[in-house]
Tab-separated table of C-alpha atoms and ligand atoms in Angstrom:
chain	number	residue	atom	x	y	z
A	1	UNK	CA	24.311	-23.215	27.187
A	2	UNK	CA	20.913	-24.125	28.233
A	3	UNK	CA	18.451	-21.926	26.274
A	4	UNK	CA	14.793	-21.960	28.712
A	5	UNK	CA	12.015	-21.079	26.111
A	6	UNK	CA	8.968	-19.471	27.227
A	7	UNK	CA	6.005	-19.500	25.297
A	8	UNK	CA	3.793	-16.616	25.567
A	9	UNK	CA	1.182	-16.318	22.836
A	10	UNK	CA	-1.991	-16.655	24.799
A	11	UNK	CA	0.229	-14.976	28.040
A	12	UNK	CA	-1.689	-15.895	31.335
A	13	UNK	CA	-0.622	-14.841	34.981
A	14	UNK	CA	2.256	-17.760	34.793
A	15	UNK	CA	3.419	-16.302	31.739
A	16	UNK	CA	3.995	-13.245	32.926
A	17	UNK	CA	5.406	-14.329	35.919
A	18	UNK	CA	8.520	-16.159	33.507
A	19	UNK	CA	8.906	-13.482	31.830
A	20	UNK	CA	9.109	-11.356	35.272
A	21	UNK	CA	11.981	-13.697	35.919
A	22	UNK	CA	13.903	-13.413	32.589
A	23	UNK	CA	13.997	-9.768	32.990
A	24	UNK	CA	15.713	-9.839	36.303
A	25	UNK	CA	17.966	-12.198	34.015
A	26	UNK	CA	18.541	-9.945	31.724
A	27	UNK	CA	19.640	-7.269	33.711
A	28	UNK	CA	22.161	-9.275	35.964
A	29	UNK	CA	23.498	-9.875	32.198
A	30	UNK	CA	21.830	-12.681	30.432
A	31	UNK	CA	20.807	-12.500	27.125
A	32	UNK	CA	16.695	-12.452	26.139
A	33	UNK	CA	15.236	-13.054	22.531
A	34	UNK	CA	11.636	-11.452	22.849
A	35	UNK	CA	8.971	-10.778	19.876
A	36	UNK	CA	7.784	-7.302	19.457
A	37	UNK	CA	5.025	-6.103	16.566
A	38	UNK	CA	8.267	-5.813	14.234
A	39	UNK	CA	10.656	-8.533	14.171
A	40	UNK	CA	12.211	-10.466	17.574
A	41	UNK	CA	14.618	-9.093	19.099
A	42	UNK	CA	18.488	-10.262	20.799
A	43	UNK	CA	18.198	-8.639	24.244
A	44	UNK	CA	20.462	-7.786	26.514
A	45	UNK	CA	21.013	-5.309	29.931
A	46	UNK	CA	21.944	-1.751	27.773
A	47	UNK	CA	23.557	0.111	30.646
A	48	UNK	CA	26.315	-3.013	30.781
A	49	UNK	CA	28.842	-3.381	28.300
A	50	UNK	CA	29.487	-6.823	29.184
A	51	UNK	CA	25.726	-7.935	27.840
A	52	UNK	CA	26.180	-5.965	24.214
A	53	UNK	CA	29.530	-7.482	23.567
A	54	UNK	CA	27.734	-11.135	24.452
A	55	UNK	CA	24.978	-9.463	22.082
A	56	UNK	CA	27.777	-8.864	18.982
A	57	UNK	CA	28.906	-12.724	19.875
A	58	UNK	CA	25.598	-14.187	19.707
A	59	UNK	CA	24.853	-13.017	16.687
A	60	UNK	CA	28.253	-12.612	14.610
A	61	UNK	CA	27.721	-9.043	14.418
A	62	UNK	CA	30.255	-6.902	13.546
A	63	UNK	CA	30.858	-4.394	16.194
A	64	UNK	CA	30.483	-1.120	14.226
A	65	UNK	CA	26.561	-1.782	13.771
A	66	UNK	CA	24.930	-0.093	17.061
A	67	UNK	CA	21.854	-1.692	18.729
A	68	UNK	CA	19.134	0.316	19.239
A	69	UNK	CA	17.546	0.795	22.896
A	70	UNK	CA	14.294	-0.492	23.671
A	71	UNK	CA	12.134	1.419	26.575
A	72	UNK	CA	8.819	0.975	28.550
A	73	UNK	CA	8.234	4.173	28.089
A	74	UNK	CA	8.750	7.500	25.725
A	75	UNK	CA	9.368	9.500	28.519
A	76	UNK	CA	12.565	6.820	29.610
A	77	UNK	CA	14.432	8.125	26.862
A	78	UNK	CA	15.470	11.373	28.543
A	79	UNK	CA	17.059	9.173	30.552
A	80	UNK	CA	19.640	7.981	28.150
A	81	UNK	CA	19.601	10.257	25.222
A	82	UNK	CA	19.416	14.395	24.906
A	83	UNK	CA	15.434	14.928	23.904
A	84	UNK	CA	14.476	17.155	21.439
A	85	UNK	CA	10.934	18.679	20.300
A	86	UNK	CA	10.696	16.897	17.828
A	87	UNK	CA	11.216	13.589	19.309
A	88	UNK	CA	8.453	14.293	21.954
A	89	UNK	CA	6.061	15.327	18.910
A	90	UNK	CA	7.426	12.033	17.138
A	91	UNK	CA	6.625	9.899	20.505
A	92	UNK	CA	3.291	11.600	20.977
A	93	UNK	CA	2.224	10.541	17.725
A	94	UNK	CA	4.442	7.298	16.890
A	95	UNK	CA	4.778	5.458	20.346
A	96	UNK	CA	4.595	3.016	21.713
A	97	UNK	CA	5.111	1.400	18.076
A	98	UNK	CA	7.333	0.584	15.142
A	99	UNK	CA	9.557	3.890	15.572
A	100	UNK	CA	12.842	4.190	16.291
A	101	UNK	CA	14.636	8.052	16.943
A	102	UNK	CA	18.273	8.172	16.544
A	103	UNK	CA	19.386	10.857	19.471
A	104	UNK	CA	22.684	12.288	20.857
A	105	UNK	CA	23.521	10.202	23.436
A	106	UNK	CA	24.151	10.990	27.383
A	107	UNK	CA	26.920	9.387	29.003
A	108	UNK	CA	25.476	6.763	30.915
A	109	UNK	CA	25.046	4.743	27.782
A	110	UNK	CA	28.264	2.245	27.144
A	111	UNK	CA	29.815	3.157	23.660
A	112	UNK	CA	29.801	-0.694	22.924
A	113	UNK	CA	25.844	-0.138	22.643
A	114	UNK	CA	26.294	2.372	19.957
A	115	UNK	CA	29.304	1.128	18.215
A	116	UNK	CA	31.383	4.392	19.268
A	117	UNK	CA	28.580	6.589	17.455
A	118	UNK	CA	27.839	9.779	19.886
A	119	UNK	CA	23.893	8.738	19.451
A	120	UNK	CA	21.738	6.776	20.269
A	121	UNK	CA	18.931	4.954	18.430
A	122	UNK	CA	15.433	5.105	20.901
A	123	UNK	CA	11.910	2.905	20.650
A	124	UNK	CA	9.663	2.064	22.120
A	125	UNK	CA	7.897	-1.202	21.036
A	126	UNK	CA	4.169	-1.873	21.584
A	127	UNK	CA	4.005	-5.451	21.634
A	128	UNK	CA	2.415	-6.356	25.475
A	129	UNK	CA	5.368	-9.052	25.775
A	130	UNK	CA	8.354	-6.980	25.024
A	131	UNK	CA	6.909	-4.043	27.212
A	132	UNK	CA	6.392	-6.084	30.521
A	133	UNK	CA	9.923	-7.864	29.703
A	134	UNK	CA	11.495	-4.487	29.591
A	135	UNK	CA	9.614	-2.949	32.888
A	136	UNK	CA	10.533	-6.195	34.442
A	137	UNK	CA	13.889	-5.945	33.567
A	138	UNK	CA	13.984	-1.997	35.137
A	139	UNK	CA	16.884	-1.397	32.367
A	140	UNK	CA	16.872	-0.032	28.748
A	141	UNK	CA	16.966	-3.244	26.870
A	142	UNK	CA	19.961	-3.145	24.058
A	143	UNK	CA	18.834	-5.173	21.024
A	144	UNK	CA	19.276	-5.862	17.623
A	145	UNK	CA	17.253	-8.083	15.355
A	146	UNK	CA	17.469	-11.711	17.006
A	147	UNK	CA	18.869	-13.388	13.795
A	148	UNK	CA	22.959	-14.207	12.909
A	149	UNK	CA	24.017	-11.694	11.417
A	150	UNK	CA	23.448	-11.357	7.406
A	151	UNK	CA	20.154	-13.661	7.450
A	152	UNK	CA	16.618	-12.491	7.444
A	153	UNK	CA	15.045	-10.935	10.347
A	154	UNK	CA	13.329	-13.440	12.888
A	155	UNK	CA	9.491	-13.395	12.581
A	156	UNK	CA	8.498	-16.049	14.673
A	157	UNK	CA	10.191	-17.957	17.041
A	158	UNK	CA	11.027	-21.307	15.097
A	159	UNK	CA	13.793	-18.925	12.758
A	160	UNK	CA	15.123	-17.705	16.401
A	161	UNK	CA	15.901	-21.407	17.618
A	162	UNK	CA	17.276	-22.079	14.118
A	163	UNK	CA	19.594	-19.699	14.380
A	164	UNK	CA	20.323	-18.801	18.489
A	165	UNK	CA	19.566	-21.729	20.389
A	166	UNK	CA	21.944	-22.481	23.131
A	167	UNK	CA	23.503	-18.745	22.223
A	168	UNK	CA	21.108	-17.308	24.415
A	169	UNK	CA	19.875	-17.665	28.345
A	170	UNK	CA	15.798	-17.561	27.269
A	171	UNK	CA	13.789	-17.343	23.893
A	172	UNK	CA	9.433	-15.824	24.751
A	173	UNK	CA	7.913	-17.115	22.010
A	174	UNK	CA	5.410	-14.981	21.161
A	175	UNK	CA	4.016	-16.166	18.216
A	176	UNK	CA	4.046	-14.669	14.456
A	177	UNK	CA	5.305	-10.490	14.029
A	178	UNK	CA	2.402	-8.558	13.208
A	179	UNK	CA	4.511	-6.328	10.583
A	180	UNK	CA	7.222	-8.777	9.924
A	181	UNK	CA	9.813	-5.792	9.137
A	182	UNK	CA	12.336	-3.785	11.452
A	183	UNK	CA	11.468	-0.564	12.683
A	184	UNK	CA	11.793	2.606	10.962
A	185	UNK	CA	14.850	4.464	11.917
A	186	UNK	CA	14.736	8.559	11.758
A	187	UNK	CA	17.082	11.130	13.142
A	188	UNK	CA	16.967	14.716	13.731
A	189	UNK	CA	18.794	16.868	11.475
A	190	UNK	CA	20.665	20.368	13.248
A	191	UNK	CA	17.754	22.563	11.178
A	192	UNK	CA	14.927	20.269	12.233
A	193	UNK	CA	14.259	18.404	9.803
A	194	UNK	CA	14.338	14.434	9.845
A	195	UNK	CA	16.386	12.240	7.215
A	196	UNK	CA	14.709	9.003	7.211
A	197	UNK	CA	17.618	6.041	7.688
A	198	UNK	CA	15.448	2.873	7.001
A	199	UNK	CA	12.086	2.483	5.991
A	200	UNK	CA	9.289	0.621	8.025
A	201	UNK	CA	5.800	0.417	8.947
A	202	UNK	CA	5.897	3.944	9.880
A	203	UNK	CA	5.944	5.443	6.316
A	204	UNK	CA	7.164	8.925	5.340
A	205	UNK	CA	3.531	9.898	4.219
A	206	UNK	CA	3.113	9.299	8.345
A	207	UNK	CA	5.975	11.275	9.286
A	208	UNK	CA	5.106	14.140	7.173
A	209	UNK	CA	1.893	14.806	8.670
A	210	UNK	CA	3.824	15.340	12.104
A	211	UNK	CA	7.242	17.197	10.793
A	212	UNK	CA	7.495	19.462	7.690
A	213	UNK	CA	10.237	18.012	6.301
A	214	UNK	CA	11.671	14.289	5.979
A	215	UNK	CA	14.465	13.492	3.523
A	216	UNK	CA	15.286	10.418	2.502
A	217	UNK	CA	18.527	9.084	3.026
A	218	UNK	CA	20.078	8.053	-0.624
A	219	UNK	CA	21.129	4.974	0.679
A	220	UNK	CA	17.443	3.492	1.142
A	221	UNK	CA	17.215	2.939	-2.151
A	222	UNK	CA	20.825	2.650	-3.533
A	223	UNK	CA	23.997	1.318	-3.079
A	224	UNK	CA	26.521	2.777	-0.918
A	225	UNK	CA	29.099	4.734	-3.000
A	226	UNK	CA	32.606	3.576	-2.347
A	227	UNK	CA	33.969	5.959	0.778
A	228	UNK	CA	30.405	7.434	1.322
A	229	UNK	CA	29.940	6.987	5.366
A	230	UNK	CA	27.340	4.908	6.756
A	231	UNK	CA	24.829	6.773	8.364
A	232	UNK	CA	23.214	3.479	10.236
A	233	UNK	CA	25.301	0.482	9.613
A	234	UNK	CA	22.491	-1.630	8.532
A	235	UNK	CA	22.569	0.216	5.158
A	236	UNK	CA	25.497	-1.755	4.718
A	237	UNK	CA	25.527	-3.867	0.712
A	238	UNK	CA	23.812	-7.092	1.253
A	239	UNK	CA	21.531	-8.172	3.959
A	240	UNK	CA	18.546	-9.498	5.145
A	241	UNK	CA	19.650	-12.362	2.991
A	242	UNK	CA	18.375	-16.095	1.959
A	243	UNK	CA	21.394	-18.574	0.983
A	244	UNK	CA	20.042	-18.797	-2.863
A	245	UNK	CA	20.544	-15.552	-4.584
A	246	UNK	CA	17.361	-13.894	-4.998
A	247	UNK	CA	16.414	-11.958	-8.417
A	248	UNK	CA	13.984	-9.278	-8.558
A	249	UNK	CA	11.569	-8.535	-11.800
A	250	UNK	CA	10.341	-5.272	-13.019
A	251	UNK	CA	7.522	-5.452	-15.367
A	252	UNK	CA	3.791	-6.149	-15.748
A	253	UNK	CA	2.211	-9.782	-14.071
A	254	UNK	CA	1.985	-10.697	-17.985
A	255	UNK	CA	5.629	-9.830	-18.381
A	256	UNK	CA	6.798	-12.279	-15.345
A	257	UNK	CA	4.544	-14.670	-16.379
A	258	UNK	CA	6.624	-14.679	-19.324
A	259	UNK	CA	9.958	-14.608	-17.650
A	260	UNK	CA	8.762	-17.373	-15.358
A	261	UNK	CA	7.773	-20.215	-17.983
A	262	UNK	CA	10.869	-19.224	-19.823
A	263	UNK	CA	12.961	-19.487	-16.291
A	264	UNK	CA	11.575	-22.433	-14.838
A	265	UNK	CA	13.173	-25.254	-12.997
A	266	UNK	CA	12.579	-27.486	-10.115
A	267	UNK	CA	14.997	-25.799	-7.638
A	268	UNK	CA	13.633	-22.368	-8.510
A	269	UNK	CA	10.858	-20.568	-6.083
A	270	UNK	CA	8.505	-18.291	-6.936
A	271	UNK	CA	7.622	-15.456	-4.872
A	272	UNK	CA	3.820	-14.529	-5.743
A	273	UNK	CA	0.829	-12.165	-5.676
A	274	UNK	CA	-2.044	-14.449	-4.872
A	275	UNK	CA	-3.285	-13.517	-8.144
A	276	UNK	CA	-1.029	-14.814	-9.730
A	277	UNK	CA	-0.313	-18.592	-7.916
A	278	UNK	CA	-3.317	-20.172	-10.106
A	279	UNK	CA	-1.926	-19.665	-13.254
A	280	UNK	CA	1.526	-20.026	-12.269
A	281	UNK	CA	1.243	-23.304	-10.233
A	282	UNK	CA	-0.353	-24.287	-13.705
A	283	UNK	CA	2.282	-23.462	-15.811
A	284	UNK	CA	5.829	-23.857	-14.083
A	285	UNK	CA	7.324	-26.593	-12.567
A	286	UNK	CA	9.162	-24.124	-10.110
A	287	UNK	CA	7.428	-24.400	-6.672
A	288	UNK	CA	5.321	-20.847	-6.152
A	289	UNK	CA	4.949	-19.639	-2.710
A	290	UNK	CA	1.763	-16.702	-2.384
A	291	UNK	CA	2.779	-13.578	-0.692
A	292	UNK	CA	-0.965	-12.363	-0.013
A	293	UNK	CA	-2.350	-9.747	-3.214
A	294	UNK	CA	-0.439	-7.306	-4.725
A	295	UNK	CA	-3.482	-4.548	-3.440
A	296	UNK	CA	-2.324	-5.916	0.355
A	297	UNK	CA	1.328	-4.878	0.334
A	298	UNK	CA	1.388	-5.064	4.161
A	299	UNK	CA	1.180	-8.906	3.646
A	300	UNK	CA	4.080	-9.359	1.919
A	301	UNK	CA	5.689	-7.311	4.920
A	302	UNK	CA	4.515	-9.668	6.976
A	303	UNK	CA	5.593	-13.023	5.275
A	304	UNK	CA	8.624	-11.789	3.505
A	305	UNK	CA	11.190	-12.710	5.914
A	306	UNK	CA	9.542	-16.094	6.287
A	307	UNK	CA	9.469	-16.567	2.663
A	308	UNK	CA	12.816	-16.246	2.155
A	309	UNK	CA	13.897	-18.727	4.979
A	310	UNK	CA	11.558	-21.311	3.528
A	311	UNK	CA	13.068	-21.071	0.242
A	312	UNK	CA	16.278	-22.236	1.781
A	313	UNK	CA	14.251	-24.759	3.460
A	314	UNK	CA	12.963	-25.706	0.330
A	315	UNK	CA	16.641	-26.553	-1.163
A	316	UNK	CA	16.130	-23.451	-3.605
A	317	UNK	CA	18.541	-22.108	-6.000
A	318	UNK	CA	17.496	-19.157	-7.092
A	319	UNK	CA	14.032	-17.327	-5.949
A	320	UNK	CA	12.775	-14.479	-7.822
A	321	UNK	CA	10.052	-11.510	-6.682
A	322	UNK	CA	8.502	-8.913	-8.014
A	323	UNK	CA	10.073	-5.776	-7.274
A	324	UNK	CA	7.488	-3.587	-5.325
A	325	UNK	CA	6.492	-0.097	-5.669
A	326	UNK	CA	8.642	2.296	-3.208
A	327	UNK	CA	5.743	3.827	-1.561
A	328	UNK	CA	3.779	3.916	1.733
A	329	UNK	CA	5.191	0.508	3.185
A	330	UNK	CA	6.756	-0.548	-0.234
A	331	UNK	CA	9.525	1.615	0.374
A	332	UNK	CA	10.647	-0.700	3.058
A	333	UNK	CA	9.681	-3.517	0.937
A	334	UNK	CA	11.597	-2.166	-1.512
A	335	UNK	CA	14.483	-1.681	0.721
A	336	UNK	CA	14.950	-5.205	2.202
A	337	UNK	CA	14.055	-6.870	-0.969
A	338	UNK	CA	16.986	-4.433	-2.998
A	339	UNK	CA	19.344	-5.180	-0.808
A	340	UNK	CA	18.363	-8.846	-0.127
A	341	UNK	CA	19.095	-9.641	-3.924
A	342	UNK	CA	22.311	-7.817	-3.815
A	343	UNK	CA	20.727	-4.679	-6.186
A	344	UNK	CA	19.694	-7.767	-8.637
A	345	UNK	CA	16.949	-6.445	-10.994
A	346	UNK	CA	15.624	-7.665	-14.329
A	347	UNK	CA	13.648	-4.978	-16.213
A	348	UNK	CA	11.233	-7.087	-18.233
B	401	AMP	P1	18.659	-4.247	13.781
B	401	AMP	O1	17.464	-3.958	14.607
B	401	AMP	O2	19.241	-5.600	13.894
B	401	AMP	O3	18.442	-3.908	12.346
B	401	AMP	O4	19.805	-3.290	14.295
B	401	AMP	C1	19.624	-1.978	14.686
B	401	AMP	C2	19.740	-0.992	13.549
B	401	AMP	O5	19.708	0.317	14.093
B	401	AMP	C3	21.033	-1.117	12.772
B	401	AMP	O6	20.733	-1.206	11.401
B	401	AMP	C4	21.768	0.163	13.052
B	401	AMP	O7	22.464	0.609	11.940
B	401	AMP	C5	20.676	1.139	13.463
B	401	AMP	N1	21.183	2.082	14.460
B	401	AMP	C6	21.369	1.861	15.762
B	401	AMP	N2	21.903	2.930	16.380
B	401	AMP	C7	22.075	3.863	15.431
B	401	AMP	C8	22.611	5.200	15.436
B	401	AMP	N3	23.084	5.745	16.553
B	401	AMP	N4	22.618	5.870	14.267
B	401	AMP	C9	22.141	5.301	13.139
B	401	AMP	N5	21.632	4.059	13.073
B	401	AMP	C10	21.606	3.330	14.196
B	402	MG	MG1	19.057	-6.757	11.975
């Protein structure tokens, strides 16, 4: 297939004339990778079953992991899913942005969309781009993260080519994510209360100044049990993962430093706090790649994903990372990075 790429970072008139035309695509069934202010995303036409099952193709996703629907607009979502209170005080305060709001589906959406689930998951992205793709397309866009399935999220459009070209009908390039992780997933609880399904840039601190009470789901920072149900599919053992198995260290920056000279090889990579890199680079033949300063957590967010492809790029055989703190956006550091090593941690 021929995959037309459209390059929209500095999007003039022309631009969004393209991208005009790729949404008609995409709702008479093609499928559109487009960037949004997470990570890009594998789009397709969500009121046709046809386009999600070309979706699960693309991407070698298994077909119990729903795809969440992407709308123009809050208000769409009554549309599609049974609104609640709390989801219009969640989209007052949360949208258009990195939220997503799982919600009991209405009938008009195909069960391939949500893998058979009776929800739905709802958001609303705010990246310019993605919202004139999906008014242009005049359907709730289906879409999962635009990577095959099992490898880091797509952050800019070189690891979508790498891994969909000639999968898909068109790829917008729209430059580097501004967060660089997937949305944060929430849903509504009978008593009112939200249980937070995967962390994002939308923290619980945020959510709790909006609704009393948000629990988080065990499985954010664990290991499913064996026979505990999956509450969103993407919980699922390892993901988000580089080739090279990636090892996480808990323990001072003295304590790695330590653990690093006494680790250290040529086909090793270092993930590190800028702080770090001098002393490092000085001391370890391993190559040492700076994820912004350990003060800035919302820069390793933003490189993370692109970090790990590079160390595959790089030939690497094992990478190792400090293991963040779980709060604010550190929980869903925390949470890719956990599940990206497999639950590998060294306590130093
Ligand atoms: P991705 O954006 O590639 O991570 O894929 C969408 C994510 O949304 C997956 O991890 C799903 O598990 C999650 N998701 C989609 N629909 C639902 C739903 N109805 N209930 C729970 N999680 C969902
Ligand atoms: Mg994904």
């Amino acid at each position: 297939m021929n995959t037309e790429i459209i390059r929209a970072e500095m999007p003039d008139a022309e631009t969004y004339h393209r991208i005009e035309e790729a949404g008609a695509a995409l709702r008479a069934g093609a499928l559109v990778v487009f960037p949004t202010e997470t990570v890009y995303g594998l789009g397709g036409n969500g009121l046709d079953k046809t386009a999600s099952a070309r979706i699960y193709h693309a991407k070698g996703r298994p077909s119990d992991n729903p795809l969440i629907l992407h709308v123009a607009e809050p208000e769409e979502a009554d549309q599609f899913a049974v609104v609640t209170p709390v989801f219009r005080r969640l989209a007052r305060a949360f949208m258009p942005g990195p939220l997503t709001v799982v919600l009991q589906a209405r009938e008009s959406v195909p069960r391939t969309v949500t893998a058979g689930l009776p929800t739905v998951a709802v958001r609303c992205p705010i990246h310019p781009v993605a919202r004139h793709l999906i008014r242009a397309a005049g359907v709730p866009v289906a879409a999962p993260s635009a990577n095959l399935s099992g490898s880091p999220s797509p952050t800019c459009a070189a690891h979508v080519i790498a891994d969909l070209c000639s999968r898909v009908e068109y790829i917008i390039d729209g430059g580097d994510c501004e967060i660089g992780l997937e949305s944060t997933i929430v849903k509504e609880e009978p008593d009112g209360a939200l249980t937070l399904l995967r962390p994002g840039a939308v923290t619980p601190e945020m959510l709790r100044e909006v609704v009393d009470e948000v629990r988080i789901s065990d499985a954010v920072r664990h290991p499913l049990k064996p026979g505990q149900t999956v509450l969103s599919p993407g919980m699922k053992y390892r993901h988000y993962a580089p080739k090279a198995p990636l090892i996480l260290l808990k323990g001072t920056p003295e304590q790695r430093l330590g653990f690093y000279r006494a680790h250290d090889g040529e086909h090793t990579v270092i993930l590190a706090y800028e702080e770090e890199i001098q002393q490092l680079r000085q001391s370890c033949r391993a190559v040492c790649l700076s994820v912004g300063a350990q003060a800035y957590q919302e820069e390793l967010a933003h490189v993370l994903f692109a970090m790990l492809r590079r160390a595959d790029e790089l030939g690497a055989q094992c990478i190792y990372a400090p293991l963040p703190e779980d709060a604010g956006i550190g929980l869903a550091l925390y949470n890719r990075m956990i599940r990206a090593a497999a639950f590998q941690v060294v306590q130093l």
